[in-house]
mmCIF file of C-alpha atoms in Angstrom:
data_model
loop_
_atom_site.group_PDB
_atom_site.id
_atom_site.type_symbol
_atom_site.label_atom_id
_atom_site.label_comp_id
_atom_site.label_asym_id
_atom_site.label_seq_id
_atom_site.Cartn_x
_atom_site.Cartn_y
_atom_site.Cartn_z
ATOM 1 C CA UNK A 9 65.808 114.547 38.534
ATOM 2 C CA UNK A 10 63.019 116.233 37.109
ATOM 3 C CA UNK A 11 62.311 117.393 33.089
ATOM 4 C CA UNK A 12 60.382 120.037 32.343
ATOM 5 C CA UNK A 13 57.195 119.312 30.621
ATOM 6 C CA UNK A 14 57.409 119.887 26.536
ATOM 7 C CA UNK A 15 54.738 122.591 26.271
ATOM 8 C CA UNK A 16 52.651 120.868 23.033
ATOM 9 C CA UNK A 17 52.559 122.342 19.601
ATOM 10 C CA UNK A 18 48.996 124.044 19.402
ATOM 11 C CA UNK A 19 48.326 123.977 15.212
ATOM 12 C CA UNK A 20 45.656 126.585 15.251
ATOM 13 C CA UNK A 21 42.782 127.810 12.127
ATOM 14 C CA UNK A 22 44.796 127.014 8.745
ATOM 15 C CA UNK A 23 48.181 125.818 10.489
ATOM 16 C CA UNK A 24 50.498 122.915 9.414
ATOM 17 C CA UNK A 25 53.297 121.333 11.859
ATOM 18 C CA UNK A 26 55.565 119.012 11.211
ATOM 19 C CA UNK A 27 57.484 117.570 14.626
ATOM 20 C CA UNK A 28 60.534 115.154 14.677
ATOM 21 C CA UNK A 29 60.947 115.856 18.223
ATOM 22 C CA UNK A 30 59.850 112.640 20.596
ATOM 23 C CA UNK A 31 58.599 114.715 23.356
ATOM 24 C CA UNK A 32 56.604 116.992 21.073
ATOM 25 C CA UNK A 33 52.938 116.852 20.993
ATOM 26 C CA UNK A 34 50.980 118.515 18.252
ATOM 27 C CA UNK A 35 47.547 118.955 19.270
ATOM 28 C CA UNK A 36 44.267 120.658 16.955
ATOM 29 C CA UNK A 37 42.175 122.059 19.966
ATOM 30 C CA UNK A 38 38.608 122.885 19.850
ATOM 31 C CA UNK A 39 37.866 121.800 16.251
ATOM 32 C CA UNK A 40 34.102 121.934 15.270
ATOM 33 C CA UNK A 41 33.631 121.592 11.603
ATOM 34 C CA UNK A 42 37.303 122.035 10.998
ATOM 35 C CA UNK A 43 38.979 118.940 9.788
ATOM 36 C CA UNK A 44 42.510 117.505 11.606
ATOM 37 C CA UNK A 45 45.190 115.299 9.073
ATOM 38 C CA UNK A 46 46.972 113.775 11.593
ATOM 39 C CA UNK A 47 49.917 112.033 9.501
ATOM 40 C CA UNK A 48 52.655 109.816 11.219
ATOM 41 C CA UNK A 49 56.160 108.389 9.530
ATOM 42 C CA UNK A 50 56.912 105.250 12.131
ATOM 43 C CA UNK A 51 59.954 104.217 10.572
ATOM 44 C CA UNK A 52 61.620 107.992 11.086
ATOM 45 C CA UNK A 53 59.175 109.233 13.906
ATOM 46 C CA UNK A 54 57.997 112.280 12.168
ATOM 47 C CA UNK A 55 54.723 113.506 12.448
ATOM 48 C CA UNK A 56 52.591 116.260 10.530
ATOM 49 C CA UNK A 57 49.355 117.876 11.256
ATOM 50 C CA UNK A 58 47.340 120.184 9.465
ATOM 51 C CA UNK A 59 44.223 121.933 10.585
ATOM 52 C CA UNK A 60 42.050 122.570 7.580
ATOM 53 C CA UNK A 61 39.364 125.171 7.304
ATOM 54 C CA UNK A 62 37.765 125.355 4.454
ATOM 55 C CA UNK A 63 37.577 122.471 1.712
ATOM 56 C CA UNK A 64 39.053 124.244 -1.557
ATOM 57 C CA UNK A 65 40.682 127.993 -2.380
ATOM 58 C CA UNK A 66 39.266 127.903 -6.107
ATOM 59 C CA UNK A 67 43.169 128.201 -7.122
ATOM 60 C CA UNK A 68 42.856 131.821 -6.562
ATOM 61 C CA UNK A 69 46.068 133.238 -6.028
ATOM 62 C CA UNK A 70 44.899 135.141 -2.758
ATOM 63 C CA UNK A 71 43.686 131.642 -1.092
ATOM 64 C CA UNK A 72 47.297 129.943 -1.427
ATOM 65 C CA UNK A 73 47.023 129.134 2.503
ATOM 66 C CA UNK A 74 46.907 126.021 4.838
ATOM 67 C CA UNK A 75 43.339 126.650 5.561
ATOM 68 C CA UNK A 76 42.452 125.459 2.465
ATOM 69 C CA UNK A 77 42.073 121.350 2.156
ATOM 70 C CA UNK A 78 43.231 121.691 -1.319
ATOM 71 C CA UNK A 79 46.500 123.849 -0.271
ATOM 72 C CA UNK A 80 47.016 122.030 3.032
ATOM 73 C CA UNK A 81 47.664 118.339 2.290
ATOM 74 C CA UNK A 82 49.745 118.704 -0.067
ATOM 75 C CA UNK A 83 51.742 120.976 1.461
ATOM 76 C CA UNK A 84 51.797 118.996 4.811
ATOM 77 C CA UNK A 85 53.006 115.823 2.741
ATOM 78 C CA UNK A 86 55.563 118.162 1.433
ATOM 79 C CA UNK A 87 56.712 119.233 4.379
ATOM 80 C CA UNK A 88 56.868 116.258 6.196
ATOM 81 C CA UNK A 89 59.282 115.162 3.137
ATOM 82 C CA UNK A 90 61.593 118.062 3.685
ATOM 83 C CA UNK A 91 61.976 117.020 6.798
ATOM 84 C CA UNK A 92 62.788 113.180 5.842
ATOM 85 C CA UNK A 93 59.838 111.720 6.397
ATOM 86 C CA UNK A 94 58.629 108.541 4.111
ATOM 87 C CA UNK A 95 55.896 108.128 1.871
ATOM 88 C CA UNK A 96 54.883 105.638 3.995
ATOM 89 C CA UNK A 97 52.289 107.444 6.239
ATOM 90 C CA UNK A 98 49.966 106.366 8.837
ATOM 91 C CA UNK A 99 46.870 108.882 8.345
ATOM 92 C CA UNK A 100 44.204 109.786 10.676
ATOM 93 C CA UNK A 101 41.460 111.983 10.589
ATOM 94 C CA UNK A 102 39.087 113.895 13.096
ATOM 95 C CA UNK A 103 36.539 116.416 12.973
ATOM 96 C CA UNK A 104 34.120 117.449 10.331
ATOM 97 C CA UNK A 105 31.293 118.268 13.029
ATOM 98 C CA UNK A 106 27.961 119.908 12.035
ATOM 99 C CA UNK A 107 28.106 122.772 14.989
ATOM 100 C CA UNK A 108 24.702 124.402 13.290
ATOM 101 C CA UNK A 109 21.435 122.635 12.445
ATOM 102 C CA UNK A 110 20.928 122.414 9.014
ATOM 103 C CA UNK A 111 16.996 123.133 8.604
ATOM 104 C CA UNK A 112 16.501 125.095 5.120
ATOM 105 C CA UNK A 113 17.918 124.057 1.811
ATOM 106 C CA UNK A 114 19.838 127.409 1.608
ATOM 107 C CA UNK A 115 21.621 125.905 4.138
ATOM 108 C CA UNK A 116 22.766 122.842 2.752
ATOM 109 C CA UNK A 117 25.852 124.844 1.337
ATOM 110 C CA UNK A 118 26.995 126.435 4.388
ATOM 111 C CA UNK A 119 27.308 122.768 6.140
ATOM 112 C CA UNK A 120 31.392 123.218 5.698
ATOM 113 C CA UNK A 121 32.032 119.945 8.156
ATOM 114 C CA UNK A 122 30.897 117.838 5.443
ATOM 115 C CA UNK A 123 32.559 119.803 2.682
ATOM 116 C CA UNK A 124 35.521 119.538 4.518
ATOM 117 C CA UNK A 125 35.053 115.767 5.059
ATOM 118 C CA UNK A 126 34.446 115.292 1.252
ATOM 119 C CA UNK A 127 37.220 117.286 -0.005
ATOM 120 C CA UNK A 128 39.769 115.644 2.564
ATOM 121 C CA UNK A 129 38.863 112.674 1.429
ATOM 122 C CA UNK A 130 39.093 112.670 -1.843
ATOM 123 C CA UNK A 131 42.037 114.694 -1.975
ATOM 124 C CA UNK A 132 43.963 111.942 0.046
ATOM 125 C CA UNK A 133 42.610 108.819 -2.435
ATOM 126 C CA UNK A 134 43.651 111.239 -5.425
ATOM 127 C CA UNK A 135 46.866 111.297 -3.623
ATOM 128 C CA UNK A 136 47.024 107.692 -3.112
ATOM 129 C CA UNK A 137 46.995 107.579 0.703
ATOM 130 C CA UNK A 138 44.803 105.464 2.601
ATOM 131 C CA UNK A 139 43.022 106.496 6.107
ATOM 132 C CA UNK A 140 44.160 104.133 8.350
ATOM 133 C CA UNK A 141 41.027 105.644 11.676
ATOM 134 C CA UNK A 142 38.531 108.498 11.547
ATOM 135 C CA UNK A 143 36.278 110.248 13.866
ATOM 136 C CA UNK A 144 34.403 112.565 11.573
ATOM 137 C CA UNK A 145 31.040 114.302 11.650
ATOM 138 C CA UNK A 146 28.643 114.421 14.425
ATOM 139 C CA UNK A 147 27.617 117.492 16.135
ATOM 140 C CA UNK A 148 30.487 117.985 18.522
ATOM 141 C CA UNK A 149 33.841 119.625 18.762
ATOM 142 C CA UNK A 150 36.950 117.725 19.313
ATOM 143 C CA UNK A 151 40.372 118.178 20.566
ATOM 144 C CA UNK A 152 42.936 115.997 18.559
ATOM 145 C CA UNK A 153 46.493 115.152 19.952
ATOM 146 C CA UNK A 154 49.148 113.778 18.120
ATOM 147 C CA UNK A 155 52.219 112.068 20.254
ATOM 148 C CA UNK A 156 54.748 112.182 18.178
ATOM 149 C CA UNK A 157 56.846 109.738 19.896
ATOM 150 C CA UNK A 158 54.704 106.963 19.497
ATOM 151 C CA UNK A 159 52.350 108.435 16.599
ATOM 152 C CA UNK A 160 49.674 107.621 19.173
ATOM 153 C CA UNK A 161 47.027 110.045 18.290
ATOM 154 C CA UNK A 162 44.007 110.718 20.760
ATOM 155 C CA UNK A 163 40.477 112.840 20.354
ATOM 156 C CA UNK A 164 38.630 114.325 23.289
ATOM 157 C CA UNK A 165 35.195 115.933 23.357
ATOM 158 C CA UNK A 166 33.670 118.074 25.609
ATOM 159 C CA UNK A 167 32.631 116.239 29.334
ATOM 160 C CA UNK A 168 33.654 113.055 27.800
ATOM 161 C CA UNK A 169 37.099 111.127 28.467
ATOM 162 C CA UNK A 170 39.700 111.197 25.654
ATOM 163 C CA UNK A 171 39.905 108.117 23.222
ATOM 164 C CA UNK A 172 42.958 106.358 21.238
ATOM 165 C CA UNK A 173 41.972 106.612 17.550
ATOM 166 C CA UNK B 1271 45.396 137.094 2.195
ATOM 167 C CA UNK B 1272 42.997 139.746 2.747
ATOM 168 C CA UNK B 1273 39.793 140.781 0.551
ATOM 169 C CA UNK B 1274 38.396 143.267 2.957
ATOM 170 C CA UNK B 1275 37.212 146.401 2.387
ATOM 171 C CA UNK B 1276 39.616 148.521 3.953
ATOM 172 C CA UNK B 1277 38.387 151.296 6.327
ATOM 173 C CA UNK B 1278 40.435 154.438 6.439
ATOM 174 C CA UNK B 1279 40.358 156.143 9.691
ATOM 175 C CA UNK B 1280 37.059 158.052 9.394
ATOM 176 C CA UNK B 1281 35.369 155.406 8.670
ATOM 177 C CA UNK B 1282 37.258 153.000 11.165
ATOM 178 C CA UNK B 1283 35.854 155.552 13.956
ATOM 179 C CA UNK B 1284 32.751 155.544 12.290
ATOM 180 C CA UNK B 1285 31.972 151.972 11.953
ATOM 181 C CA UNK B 1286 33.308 151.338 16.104
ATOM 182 C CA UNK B 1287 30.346 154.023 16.643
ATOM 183 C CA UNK B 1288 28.073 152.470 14.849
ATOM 184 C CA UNK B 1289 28.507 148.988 16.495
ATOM 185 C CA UNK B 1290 29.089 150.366 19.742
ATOM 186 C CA UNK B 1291 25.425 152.276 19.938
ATOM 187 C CA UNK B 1292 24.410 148.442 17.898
ATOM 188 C CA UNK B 1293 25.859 147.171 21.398
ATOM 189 C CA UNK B 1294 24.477 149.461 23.554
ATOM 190 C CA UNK B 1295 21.073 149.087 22.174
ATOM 191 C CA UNK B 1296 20.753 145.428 22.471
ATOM 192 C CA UNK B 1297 21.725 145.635 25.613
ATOM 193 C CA UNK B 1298 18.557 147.907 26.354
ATOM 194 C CA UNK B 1299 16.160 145.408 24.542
ATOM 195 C CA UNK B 1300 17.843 142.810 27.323
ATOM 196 C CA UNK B 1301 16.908 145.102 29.725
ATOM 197 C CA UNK B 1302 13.228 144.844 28.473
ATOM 198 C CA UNK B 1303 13.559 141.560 28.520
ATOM 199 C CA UNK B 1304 14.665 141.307 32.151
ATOM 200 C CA UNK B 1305 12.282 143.918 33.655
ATOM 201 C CA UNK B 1306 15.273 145.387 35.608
ATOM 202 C CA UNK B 1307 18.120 147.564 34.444
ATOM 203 C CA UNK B 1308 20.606 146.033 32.486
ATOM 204 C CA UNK B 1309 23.797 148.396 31.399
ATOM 205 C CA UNK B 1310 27.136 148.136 29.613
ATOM 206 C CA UNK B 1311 30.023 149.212 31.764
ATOM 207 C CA UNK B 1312 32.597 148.547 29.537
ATOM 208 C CA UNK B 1313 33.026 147.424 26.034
ATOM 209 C CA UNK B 1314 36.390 147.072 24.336
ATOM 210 C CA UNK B 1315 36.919 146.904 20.458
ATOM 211 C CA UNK B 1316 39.425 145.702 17.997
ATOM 212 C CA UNK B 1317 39.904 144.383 14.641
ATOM 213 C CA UNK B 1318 41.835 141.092 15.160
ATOM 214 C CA UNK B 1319 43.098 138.320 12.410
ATOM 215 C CA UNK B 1320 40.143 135.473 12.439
ATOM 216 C CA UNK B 1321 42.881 133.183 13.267
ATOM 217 C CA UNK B 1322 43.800 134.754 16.710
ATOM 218 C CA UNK B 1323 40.035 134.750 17.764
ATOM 219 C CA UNK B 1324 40.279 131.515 19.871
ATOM 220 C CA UNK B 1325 43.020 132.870 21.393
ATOM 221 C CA UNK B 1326 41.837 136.078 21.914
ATOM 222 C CA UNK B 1327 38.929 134.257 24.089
ATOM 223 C CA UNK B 1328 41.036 132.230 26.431
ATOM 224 C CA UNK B 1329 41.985 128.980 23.724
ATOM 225 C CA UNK B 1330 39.899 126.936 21.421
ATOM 226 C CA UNK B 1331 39.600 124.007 23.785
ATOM 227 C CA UNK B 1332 38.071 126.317 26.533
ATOM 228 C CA UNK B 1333 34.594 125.519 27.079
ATOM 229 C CA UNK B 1334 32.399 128.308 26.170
ATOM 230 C CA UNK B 1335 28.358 128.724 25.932
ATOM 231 C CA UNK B 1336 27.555 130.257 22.244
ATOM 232 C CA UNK B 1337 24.543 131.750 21.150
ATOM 233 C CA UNK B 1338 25.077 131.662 17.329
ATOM 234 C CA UNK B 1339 22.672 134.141 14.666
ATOM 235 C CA UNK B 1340 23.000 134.210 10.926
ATOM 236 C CA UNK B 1341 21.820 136.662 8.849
ATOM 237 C CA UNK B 1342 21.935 134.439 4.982
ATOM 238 C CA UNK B 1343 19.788 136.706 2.866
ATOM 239 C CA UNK B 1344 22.620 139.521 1.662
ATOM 240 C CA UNK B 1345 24.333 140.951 2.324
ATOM 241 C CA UNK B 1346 24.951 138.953 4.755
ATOM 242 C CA UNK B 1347 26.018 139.114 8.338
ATOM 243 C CA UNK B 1348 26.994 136.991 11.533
ATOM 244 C CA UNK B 1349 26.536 137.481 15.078
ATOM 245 C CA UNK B 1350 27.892 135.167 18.305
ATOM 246 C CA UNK B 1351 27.028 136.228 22.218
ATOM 247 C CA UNK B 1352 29.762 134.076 24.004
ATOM 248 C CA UNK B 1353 30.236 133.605 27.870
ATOM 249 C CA UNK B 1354 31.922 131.274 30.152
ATOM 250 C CA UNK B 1355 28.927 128.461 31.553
ATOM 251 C CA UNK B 1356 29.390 130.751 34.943
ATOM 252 C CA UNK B 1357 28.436 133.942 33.308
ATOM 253 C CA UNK B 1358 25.529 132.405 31.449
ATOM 254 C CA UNK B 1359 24.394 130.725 34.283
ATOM 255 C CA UNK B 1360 24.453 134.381 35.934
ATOM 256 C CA UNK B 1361 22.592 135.558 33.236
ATOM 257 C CA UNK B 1362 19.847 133.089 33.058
ATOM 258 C CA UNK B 1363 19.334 134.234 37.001
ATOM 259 C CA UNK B 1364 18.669 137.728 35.829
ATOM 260 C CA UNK B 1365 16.633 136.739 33.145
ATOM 261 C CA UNK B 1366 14.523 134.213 35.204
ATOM 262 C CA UNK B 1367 14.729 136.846 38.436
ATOM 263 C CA UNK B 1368 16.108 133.903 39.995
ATOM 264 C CA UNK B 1369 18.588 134.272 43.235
ATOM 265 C CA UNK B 1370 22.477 133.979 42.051
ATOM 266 C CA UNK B 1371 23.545 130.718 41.691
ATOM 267 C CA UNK B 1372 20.507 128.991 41.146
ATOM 268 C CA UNK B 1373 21.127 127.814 37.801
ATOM 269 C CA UNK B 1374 23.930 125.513 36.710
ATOM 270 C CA UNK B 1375 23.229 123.224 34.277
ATOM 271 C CA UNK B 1376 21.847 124.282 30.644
ATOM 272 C CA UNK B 1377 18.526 122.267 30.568
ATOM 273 C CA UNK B 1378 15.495 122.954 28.281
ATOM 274 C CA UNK B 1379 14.358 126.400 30.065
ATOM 275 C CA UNK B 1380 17.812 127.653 30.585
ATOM 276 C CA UNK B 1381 18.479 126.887 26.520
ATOM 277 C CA UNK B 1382 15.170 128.848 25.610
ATOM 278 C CA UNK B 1383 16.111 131.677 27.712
ATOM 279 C CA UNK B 1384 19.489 132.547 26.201
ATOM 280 C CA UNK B 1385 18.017 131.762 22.828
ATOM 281 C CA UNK B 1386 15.471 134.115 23.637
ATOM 282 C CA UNK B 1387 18.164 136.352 24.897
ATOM 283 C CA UNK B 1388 20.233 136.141 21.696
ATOM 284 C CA UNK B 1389 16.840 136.570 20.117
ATOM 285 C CA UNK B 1390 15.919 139.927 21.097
ATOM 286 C CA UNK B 1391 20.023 141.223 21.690
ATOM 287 C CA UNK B 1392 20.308 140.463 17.893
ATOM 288 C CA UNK B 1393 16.841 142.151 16.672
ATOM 289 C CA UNK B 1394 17.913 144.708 19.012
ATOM 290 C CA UNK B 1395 21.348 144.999 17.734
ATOM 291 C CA UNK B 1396 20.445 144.849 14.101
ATOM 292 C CA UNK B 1397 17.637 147.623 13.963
ATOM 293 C CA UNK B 1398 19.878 149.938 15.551
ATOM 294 C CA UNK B 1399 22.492 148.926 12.518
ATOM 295 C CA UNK B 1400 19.300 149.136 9.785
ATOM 296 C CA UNK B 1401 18.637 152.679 11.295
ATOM 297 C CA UNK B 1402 22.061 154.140 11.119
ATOM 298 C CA UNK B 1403 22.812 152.371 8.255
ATOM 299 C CA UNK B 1404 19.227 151.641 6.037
ATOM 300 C CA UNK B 1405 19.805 148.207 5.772
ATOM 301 C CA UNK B 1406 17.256 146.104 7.018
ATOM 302 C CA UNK B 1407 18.696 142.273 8.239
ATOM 303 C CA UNK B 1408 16.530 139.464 9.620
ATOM 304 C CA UNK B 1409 18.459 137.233 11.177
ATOM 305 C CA UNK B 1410 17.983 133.129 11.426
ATOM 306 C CA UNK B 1411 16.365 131.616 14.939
ATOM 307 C CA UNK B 1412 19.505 131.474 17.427
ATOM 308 C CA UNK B 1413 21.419 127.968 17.902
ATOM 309 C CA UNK B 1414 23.250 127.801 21.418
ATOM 310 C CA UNK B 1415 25.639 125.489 22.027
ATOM 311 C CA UNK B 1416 28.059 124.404 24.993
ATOM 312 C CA UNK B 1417 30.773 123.432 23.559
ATOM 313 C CA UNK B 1418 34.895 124.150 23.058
ATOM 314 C CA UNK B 1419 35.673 127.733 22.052
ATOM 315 C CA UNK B 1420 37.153 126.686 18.838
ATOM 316 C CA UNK B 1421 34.177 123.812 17.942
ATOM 317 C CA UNK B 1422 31.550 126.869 18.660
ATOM 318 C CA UNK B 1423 33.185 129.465 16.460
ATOM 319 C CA UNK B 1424 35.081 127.663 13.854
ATOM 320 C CA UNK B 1425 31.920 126.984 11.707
ATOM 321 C CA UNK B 1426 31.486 131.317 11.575
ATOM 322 C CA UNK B 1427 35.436 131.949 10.958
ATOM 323 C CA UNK B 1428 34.989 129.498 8.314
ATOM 324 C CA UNK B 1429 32.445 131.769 6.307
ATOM 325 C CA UNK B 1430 34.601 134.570 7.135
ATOM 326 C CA UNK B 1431 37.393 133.381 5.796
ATOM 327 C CA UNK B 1432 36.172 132.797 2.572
ATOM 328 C CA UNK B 1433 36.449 136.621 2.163
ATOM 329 C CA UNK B 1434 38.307 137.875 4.746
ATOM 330 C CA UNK B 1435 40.873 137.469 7.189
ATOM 331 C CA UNK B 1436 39.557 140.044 9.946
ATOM 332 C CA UNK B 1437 36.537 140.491 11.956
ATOM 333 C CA UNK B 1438 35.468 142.721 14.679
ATOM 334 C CA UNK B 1439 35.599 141.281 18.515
ATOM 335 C CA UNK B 1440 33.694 143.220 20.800
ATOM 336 C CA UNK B 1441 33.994 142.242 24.577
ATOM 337 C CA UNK B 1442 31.762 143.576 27.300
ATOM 338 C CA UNK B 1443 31.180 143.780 30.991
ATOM 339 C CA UNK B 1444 27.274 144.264 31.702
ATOM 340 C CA UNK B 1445 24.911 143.701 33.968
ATOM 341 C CA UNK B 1446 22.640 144.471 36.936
ATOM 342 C CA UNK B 1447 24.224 147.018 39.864
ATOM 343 C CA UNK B 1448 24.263 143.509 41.542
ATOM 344 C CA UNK B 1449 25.488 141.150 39.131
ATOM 345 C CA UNK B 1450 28.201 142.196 36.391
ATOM 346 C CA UNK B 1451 28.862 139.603 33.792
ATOM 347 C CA UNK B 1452 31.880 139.299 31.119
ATOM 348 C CA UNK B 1453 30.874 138.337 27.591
ATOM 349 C CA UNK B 1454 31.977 138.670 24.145
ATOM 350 C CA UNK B 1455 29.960 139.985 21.272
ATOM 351 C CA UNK B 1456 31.914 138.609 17.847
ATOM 352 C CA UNK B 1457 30.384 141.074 14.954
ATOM 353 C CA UNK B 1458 31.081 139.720 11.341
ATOM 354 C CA UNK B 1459 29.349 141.561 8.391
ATOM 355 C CA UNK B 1460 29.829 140.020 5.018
ATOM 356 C CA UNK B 1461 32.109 142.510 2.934
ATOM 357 C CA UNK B 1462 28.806 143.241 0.895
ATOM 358 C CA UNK B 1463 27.324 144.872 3.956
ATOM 359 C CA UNK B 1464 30.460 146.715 4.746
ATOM 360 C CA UNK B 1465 30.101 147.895 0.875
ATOM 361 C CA UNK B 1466 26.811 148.934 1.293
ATOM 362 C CA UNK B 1467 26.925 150.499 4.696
ATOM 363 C CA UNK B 1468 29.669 152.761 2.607
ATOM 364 C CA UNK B 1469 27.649 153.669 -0.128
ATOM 365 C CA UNK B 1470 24.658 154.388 2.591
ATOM 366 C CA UNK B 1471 26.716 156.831 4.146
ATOM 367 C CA UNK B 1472 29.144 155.215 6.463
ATOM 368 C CA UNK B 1473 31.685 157.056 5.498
ATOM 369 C CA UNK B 1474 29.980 160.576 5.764
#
């Protein structure tokens, strides 16, 4: 007998998913200086990802989206919640990437990987949640799976195998 | 979440004019670059959600070759030339009057050459914009990258998104009579351009 493949969960620019479904696979593809929460509730097998744009939405009104770091984790903790998870999360984090050279000062502002970094950061210590692996920074773009069977969560880059972070 | 300035349709037919002879005439200033005739045979136009971009060019994870300009003095504006590694192998053939298919990797001359390429298409394609539009932009030295669709573009959408949730997508078929190549020409003015380009006469 033969299953059909579960096509994965693609969380795209600003997106949050939450999966409880073992054969689901929620995957961040392509992220540059994006940055991918990849959080994972072992005890009930639920897993949440959110794919975070920009590092804070000012509280306008207008900017009350997932692609804001600010917005996004806690509303991907909530979530997760709603749909029974624990407090009790295995985090992991990917991306971040500095995609142009930074060679002026002006330009020190528009490096948004590190802004991103920063802000995910210390949004998740404010929260109390620790980062349990990382693979943040650099200069190249990543693909980021999360299994949500196992909570096994893997990052690929371009013309280089996948690793288990 | 938008905080675009909204074209109405005058303006909407006006502004796909305008970036269409912007198009057009970088294209020419590749032809100069080339020293054979280079031509547009078809260039299709939308407004899309920044969020569907990725999509819109075959998936984030696809591996694309970028050649990334920034205009930061304001108002503002972005430019990316983006092709498949075939197509800008193809290109770097025409631009190096090599034979077809003798480039395939992207080593230090093939990186010059479509830096040099996004050089002059840019200065090409943002004098045509300052003379329709009086606004003069000087763009940043190119940065190409090979790279994931997603990894090469995120960094722009990001800027975009501060301020808006749409940007123009302009993909073309050019090339030689010989060689026709498919790329994609992503056009992202800050909203203070748009603003100006109004007050300039856009609209008229």
């Amino acid at each position: 007998m033969t299953t059909a493949a579960v096509q994965p969960t693609v969380v795209g620019l600003g997106e949050i998913a939450v999966s409880e479904t073992a054969e689901d696979t929620l995957v961040s593809l392509g992220l540059g200086s994006c940055v991918c929460v990849a959080a994972y509730d072992p005890i009930n097998k639920i897993a949440g990802m959110a794919h975070i744009v920009l590092p804070d939405s000012g509280g306008e009104e207008r900017r009350q989206t997932a692609k804001f770091a600010d917005i996004a984790i806690p509303m991907l903790f909530q979530q997760m919640e709603e749909a029974g998870a624990s407090k009790s999360l295995v985090i992991k984090l990917a991306g971040g990437a500095q995609m142009m050279p930074v060679s002026a000062p002006s330009q020190n502002q528009m490096n948004i990987g590190d802004r991103n970094i920063e802000a995910v950061k210390a949004l998740l210590s404010g929260a109390g949640r620790r980062v349990k692996a990382e693979d943040l920074g650099g200069t190249q773009g990543r693909t980021v799976r999360l299994f949500v069977g196992t909570g096994k969560v893997t990052v690929a880059t371009a013309g280089k195998d996948q690793t288990d972070l | 979440m938008t905080n675009q300035v909204a074209f109405t349709d005058a303006q909407r037919a006006r502004w796909d004019a305008l970036v269409r002879k912007a198009v057009d005439h970088s294209i020419s200033g590749l032809t100069e670059m080339a020293g054979s005739k280079i031509a547009v045979s078809d260039i299709r136009s939308e407004t899309v959600d920044v969020t569907e971009i990725p999509e819109k060019l075959g998936g984030a994870g696809k591996i694309t070759v970028g050649i990334l300009l920034a205009v930061e003095e304001k108002p503002g504006f972005h430019m990316a030339l983006l092709h498949s590694p075939e197509a800008a192998f193809s290109i770097i053939d025409i631009l190096l009057g090599q034979d077809p298919g003798t480039s395939n990797e992207l080593g230090e001359l093939e990186l010059s050459t479509l830096g040099e390429m996004g050089n002059i298409m840019c200065s090409f394609f943002l004098n045509s914009m300052g003379d329709e539009t009086g606004i003069q932009l000087m763009t940043t030295p190119p940065t190409v990258r090979e790279d994931m669709t997603g990894a090469v573009l995120d960094y722009i959408l990001a800027e975009i998104m501060m301020d808006s949730d749409e940007v123009d997508l302009l993909q073309t078929t050019y090339g030689t009579d010989e060689t026709q190549v498919d790329g994609t020409f992503v056009v992202i003015p800050s909203n203070e351009f748009r603003e100006q380009a109004f007050q300039k006469g856009l609209a008229a």
